GROMACS .gro file of C-alpha atoms in nm:
model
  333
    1UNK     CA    1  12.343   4.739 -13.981
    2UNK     CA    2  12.313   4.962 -13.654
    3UNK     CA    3  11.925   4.927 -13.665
    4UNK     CA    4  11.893   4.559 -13.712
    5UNK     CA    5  12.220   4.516 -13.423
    6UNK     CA    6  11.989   4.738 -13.173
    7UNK     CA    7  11.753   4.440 -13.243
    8UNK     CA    8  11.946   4.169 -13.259
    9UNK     CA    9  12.093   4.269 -12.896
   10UNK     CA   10  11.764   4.305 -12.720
   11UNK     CA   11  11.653   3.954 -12.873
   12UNK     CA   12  11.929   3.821 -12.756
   13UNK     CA   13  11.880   3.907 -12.416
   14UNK     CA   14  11.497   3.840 -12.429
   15UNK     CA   15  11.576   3.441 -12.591
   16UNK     CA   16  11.829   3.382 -12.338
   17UNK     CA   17  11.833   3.238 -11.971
   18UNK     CA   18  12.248   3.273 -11.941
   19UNK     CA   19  12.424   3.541 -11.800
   20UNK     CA   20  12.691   3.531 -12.063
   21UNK     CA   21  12.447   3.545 -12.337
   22UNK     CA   22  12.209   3.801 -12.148
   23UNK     CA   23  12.532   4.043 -12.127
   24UNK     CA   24  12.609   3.953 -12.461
   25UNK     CA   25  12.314   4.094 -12.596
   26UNK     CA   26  12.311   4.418 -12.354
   27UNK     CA   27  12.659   4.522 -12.477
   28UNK     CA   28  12.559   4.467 -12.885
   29UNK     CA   29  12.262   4.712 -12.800
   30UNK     CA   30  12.469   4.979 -12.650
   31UNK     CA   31  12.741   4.950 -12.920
   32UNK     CA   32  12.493   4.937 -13.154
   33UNK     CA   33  12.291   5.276 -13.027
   34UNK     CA   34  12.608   5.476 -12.963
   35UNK     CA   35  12.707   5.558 -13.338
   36UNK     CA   36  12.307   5.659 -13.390
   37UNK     CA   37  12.326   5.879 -13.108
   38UNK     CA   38  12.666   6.049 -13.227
   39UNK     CA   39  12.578   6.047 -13.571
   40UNK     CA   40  12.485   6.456 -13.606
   41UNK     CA   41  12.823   6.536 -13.493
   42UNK     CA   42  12.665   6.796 -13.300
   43UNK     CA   43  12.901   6.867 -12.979
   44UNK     CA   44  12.574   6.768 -12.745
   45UNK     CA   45  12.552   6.486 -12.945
   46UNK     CA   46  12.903   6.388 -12.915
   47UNK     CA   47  12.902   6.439 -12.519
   48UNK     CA   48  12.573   6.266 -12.458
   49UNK     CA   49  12.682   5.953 -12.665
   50UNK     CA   50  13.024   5.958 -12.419
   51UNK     CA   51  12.775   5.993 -12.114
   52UNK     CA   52  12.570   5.736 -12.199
   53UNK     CA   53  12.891   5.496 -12.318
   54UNK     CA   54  13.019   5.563 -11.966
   55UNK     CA   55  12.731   5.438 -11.764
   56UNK     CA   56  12.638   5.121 -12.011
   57UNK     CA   57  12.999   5.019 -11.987
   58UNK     CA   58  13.025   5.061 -11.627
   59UNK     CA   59  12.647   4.867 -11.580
   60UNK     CA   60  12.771   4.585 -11.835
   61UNK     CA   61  13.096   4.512 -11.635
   62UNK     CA   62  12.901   4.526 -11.286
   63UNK     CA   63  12.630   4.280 -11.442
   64UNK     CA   64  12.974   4.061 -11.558
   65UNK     CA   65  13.096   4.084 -11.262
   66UNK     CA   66  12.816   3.959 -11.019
   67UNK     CA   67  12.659   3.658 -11.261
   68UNK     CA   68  13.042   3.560 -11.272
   69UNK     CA   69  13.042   3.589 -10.853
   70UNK     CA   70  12.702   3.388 -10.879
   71UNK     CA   71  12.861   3.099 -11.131
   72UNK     CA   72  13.147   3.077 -10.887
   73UNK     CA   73  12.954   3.055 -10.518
   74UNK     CA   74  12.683   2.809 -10.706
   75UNK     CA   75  12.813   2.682 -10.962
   76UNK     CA   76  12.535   2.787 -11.271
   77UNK     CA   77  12.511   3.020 -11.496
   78UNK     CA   78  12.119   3.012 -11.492
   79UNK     CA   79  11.915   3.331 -11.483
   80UNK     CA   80  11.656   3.177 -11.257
   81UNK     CA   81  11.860   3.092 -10.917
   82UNK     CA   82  12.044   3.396 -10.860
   83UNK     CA   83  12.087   3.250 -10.480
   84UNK     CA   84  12.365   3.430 -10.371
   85UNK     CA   85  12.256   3.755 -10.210
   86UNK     CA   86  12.592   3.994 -10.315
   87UNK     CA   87  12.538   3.899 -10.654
   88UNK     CA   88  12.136   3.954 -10.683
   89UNK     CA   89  12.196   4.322 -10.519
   90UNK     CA   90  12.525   4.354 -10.782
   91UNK     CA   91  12.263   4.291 -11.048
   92UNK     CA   92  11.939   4.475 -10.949
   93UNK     CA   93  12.220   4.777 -10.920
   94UNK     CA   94  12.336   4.745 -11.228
   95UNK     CA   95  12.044   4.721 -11.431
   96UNK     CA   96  11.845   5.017 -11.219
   97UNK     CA   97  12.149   5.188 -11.395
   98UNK     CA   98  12.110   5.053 -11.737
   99UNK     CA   99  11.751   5.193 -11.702
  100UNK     CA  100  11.803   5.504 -11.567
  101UNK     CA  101  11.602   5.429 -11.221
  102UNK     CA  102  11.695   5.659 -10.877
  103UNK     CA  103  11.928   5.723 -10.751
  104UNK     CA  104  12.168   5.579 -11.044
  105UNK     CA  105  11.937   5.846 -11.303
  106UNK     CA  106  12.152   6.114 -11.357
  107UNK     CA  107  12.295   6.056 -11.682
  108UNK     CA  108  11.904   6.017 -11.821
  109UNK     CA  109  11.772   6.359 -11.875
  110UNK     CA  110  12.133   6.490 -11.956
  111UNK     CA  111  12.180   6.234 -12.225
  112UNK     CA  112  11.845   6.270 -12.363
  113UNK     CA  113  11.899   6.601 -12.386
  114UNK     CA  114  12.162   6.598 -12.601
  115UNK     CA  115  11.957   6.318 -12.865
  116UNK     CA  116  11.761   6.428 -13.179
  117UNK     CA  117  11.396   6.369 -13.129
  118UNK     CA  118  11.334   5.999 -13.300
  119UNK     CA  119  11.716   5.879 -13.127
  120UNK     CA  120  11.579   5.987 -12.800
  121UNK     CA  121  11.244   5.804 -12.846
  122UNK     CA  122  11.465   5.457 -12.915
  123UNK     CA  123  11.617   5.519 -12.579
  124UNK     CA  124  11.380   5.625 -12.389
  125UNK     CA  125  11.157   5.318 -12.513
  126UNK     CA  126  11.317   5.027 -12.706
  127UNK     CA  127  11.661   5.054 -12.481
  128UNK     CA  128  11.471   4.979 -12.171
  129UNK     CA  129  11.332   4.657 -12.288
  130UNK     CA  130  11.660   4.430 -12.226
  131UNK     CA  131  11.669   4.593 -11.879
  132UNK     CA  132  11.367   4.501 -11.742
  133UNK     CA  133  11.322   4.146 -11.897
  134UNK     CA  134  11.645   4.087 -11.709
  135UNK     CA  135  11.502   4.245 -11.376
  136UNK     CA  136  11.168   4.067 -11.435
  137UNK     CA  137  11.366   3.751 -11.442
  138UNK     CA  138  11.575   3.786 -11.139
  139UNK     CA  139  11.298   4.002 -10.935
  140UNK     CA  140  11.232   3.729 -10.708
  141UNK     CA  141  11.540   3.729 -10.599
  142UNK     CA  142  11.634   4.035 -10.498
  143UNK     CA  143  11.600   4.216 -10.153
  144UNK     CA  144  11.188   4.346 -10.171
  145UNK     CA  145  11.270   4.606  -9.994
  146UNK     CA  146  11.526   4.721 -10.219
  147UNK     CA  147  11.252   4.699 -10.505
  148UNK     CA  148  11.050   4.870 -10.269
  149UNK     CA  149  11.290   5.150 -10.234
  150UNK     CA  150  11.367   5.193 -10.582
  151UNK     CA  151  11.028   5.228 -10.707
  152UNK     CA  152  10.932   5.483 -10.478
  153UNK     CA  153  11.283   5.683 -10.491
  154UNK     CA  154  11.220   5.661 -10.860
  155UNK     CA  155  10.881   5.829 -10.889
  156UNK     CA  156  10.940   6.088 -10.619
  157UNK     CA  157  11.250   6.221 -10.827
  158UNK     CA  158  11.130   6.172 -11.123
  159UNK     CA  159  10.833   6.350 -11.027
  160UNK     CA  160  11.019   6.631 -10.864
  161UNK     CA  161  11.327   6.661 -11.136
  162UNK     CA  162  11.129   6.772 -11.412
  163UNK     CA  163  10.919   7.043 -11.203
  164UNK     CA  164  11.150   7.317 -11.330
  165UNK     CA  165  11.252   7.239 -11.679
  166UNK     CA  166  11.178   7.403 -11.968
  167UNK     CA  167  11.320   7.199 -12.187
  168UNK     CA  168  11.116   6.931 -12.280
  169UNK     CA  169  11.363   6.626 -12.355
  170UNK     CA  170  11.423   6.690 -11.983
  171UNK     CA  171  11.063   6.635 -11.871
  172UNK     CA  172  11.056   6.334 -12.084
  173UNK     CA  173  11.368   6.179 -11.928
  174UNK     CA  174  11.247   6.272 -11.583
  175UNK     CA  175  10.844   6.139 -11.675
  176UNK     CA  176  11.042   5.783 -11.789
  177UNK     CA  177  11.199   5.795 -11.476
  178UNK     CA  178  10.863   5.833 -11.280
  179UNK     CA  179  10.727   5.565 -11.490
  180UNK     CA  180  10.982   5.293 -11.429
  181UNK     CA  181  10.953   5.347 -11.110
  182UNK     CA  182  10.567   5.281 -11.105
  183UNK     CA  183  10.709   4.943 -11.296
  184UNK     CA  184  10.931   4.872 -11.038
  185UNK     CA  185  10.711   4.860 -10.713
  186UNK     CA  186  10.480   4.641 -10.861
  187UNK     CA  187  10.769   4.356 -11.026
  188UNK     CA  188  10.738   4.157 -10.702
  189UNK     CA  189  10.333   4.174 -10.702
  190UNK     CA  190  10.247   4.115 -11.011
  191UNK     CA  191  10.533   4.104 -11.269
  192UNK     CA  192  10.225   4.113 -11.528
  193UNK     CA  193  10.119   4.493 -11.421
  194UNK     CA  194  10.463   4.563 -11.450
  195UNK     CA  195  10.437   4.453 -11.868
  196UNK     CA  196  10.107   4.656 -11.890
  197UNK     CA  197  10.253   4.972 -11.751
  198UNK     CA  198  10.544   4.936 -11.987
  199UNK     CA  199  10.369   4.900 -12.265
  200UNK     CA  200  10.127   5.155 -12.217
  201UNK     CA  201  10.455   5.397 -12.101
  202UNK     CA  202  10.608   5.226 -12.455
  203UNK     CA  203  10.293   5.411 -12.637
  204UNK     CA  204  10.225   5.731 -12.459
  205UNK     CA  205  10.612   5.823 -12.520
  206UNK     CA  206  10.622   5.692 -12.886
  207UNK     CA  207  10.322   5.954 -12.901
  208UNK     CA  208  10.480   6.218 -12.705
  209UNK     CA  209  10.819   6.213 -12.927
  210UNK     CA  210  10.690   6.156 -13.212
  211UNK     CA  211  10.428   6.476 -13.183
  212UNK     CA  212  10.728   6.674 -13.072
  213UNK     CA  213  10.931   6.558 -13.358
  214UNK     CA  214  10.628   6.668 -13.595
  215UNK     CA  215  10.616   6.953 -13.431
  216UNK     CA  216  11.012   7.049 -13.436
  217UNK     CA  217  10.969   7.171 -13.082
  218UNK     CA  218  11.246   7.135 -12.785
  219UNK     CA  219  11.122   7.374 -12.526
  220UNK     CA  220  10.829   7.502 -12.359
  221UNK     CA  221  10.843   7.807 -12.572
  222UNK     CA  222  10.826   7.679 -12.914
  223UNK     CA  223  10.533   7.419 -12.813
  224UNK     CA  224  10.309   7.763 -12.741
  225UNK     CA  225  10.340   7.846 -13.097
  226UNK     CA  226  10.186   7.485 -13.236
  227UNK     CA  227   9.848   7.524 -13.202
  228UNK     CA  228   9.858   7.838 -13.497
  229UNK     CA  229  10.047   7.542 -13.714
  230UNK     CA  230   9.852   7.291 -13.662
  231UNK     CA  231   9.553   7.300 -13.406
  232UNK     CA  232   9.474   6.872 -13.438
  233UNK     CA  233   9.818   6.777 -13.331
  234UNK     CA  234   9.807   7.033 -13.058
  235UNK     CA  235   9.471   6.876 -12.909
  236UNK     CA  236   9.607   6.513 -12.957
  237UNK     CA  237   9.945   6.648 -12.781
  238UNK     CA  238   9.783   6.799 -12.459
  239UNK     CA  239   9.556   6.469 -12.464
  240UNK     CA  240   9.853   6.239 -12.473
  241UNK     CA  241  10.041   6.454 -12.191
  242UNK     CA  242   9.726   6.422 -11.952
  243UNK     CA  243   9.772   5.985 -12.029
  244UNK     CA  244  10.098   6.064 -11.908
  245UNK     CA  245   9.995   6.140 -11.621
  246UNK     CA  246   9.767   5.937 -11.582
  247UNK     CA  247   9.397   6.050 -11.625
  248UNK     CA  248   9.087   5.874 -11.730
  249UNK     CA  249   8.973   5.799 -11.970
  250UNK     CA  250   9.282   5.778 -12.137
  251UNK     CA  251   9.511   5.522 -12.151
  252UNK     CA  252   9.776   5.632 -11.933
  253UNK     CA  253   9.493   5.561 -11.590
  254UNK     CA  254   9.507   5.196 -11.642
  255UNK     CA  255   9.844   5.080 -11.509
  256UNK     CA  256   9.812   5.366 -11.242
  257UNK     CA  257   9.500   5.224 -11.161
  258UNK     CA  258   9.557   4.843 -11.143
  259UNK     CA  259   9.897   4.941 -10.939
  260UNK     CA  260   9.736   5.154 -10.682
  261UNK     CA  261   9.506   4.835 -10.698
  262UNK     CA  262   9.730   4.570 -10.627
  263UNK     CA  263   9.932   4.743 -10.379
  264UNK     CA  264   9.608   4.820 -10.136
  265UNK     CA  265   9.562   4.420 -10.171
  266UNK     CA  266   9.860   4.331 -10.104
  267UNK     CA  267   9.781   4.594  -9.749
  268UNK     CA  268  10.058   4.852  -9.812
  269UNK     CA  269   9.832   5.167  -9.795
  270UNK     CA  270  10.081   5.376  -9.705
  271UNK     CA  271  10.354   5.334  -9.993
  272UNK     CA  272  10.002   5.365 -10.254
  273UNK     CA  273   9.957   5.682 -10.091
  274UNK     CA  274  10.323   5.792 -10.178
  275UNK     CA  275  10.315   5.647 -10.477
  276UNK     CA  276   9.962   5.839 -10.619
  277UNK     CA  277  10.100   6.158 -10.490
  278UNK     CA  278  10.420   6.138 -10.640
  279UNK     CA  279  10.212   6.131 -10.969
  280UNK     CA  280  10.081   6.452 -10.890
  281UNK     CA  281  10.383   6.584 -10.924
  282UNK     CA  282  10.439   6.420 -11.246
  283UNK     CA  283  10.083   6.561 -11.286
  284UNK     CA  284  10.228   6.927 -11.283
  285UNK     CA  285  10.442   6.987 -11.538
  286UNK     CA  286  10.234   6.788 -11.767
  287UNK     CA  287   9.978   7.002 -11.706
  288UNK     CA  288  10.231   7.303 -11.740
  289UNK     CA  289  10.271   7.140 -12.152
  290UNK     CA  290   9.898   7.169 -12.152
  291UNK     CA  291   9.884   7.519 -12.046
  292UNK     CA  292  10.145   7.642 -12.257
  293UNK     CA  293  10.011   7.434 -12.578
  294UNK     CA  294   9.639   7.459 -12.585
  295UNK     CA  295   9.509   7.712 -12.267
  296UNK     CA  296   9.727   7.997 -12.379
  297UNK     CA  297   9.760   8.171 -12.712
  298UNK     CA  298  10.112   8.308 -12.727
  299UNK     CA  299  10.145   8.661 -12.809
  300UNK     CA  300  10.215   8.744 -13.170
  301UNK     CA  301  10.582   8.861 -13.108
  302UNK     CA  302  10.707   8.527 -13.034
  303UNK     CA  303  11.066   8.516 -12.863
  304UNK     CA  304  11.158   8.169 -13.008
  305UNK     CA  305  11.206   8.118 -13.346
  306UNK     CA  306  10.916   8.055 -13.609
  307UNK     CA  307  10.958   7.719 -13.819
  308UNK     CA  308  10.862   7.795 -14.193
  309UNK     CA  309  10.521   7.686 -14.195
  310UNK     CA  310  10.548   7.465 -14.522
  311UNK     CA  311  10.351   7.126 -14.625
  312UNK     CA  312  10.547   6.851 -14.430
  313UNK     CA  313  10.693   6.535 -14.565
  314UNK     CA  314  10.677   6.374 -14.256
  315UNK     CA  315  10.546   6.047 -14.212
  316UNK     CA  316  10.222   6.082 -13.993
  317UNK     CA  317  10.105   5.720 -13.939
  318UNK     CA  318  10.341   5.607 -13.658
  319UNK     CA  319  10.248   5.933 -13.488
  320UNK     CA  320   9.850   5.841 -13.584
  321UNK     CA  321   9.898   5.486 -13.437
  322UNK     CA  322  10.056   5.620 -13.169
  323UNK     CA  323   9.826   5.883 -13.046
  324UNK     CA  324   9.524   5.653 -13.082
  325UNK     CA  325   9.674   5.370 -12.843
  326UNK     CA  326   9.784   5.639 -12.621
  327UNK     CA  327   9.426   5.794 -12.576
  328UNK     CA  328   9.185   5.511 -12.631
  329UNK     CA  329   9.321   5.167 -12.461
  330UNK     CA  330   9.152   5.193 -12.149
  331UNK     CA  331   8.822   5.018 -12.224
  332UNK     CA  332   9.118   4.695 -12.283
  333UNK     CA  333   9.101   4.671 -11.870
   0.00000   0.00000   0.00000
């Protein structure tokens, strides 16, 4: 029921060009996710699920509130003529908070950290789609420089935020971050870039989680001990960390890549400059997984604990599919 709700809700959103029904579908989705985050009853758990509840609510009620502003000044519910300037920056607001973009991303990497491995992959991928098919619609608009700002506030800190973790739920939240905001600067461009980079972002994570999740590891420390386990999935692992951030020839390059592109035609050298340098910092701590995974071979007394190395049950073709999309899809340019 939860599963096919947390589709049903982004549908809904996707199929419809009403505020009502667009809000409609937002608030199914985060009722839907919140008993799938909660459901290990694990005090993290618990507390991330009320974190998260928090922020939807509050972005559902802004969102509410401003297309309700909008139908009163001019008189339509329609998603394509927001016209009224209050309610377009109400929105963009709102829904930079529904998807975790700077400065409204502080409840990302703290309720991701509290998430199991596959519940944490749903958010950090499928719950951004609803988001961003509503900003795509109403992206022209809203303020550019406010897009403008976002984007590059986003990758700077989400660059920057995960410089220090260890954990690695962290460094995913704060590499999503990062990411949107490379969607972000480009929505007013080329809202088509924007798709590409989210679906390549949609496959690198997928691949990122779901090696993690093979893997059983949370932290830096545990992800030294993989390659002994299993040397493939550590190779594929430090491969799909370098897309992340964004290397040819793997997948990750292309959206970088057409971005960087796109924003030297449109003549705005200077924020491409920011922009490719705040993915070096993203660079860095994936780099820092692909030390401590495949450049290093731990020491044989191991601080973190050892998982039983016995024959897994887990299923290994979304993790194959993933990988493969997430390493190979840049000859698709």
């Amino acid at each position: 029921t939860l599963l096919s709700s947390l589709g049903l809700g982004t549908t809904l959103t996707f199929a419809s060009s009403h505020w009502l029904l667009a809000w409609m579908g937002l608030e199914i989705n985060t009722l839907a996710i919140i008993p799938l985050m909660a459901q290990h009853h694990h005090p993290r758990a618990v507390e991330a699920t009320t974190k998260y509840f928090l922020t939807q609510a509050t972005a559902a009620a802004v969102i509410l509130f401003a297309s309700t502003t909008n139908a009163w000044i001019t008189g339509v519910w329609d998603m394509n003529n927001v016209s009224d300037p209050l309610a377009s920056t109400m929105i963009i607001a709102a829904l930079a908070l529904k998807i975790g973009l700077a400065p409204m991303h502080f409840w990302m990497p703290e309720v991701l950290q509290g998430l199991d491995l596959l519940t944490g992959l749903v958010l950090s991928t499928w719950q951004k789609l609803a988001p961003l098919a509503l900003i795509i619609q109403t992206a022209q608009a809203i303020d550019p420089l406010l897009l403008t700002a976002l984007g590059l506030m986003s990758t700077l800190i989400g660059g920057w935020g995960g410089l220090n973790q260890t954990q690695l739920r962290k460094i995913l939240a704060y590499s999503s971050i990062a990411h949107m905001g490379w969607m972000i600067i480009v929505l007013q461009y080329a809202p088509q870039l924007t798709l590409i980079a989210l679906l390549t972002y949609v496959f690198m994570t997928s691949a990122a989680f779901l090696t993690l999740k093979t893997s059983s590891a949370t932290k830096i420390s545990t992800l030294a001990t993989v390659w002994s386990k299993s040397p493939v999935l550590a190779t594929t692992a430090a491969l799909v960390m370098l897309s992340l951030g964004g290397l040819p020839p793997l997948t990750g390059f292309m959206p970088k890549w057409l971005i960087l592109q796109e924003l030297t035609k449109q003549s705005l050298p200077l924020i491409a400059t920011i922009m490719a340098l705040a993915a070096l910092l993203s660079l860095y701590f994936y780099l820092r997984l692909c030390y401590a995974m495949t450049l290093t071979v731990s020491p044989n007394t191991a601080t973190s604990t050892t998982p039983w190395r016995v024959q897994t049950t887990q299923v290994s073709f979304p993790l194959a599919l993933a990988t493969v999309m997430a390493l190979g899809l840049l000859p698709i340019t």
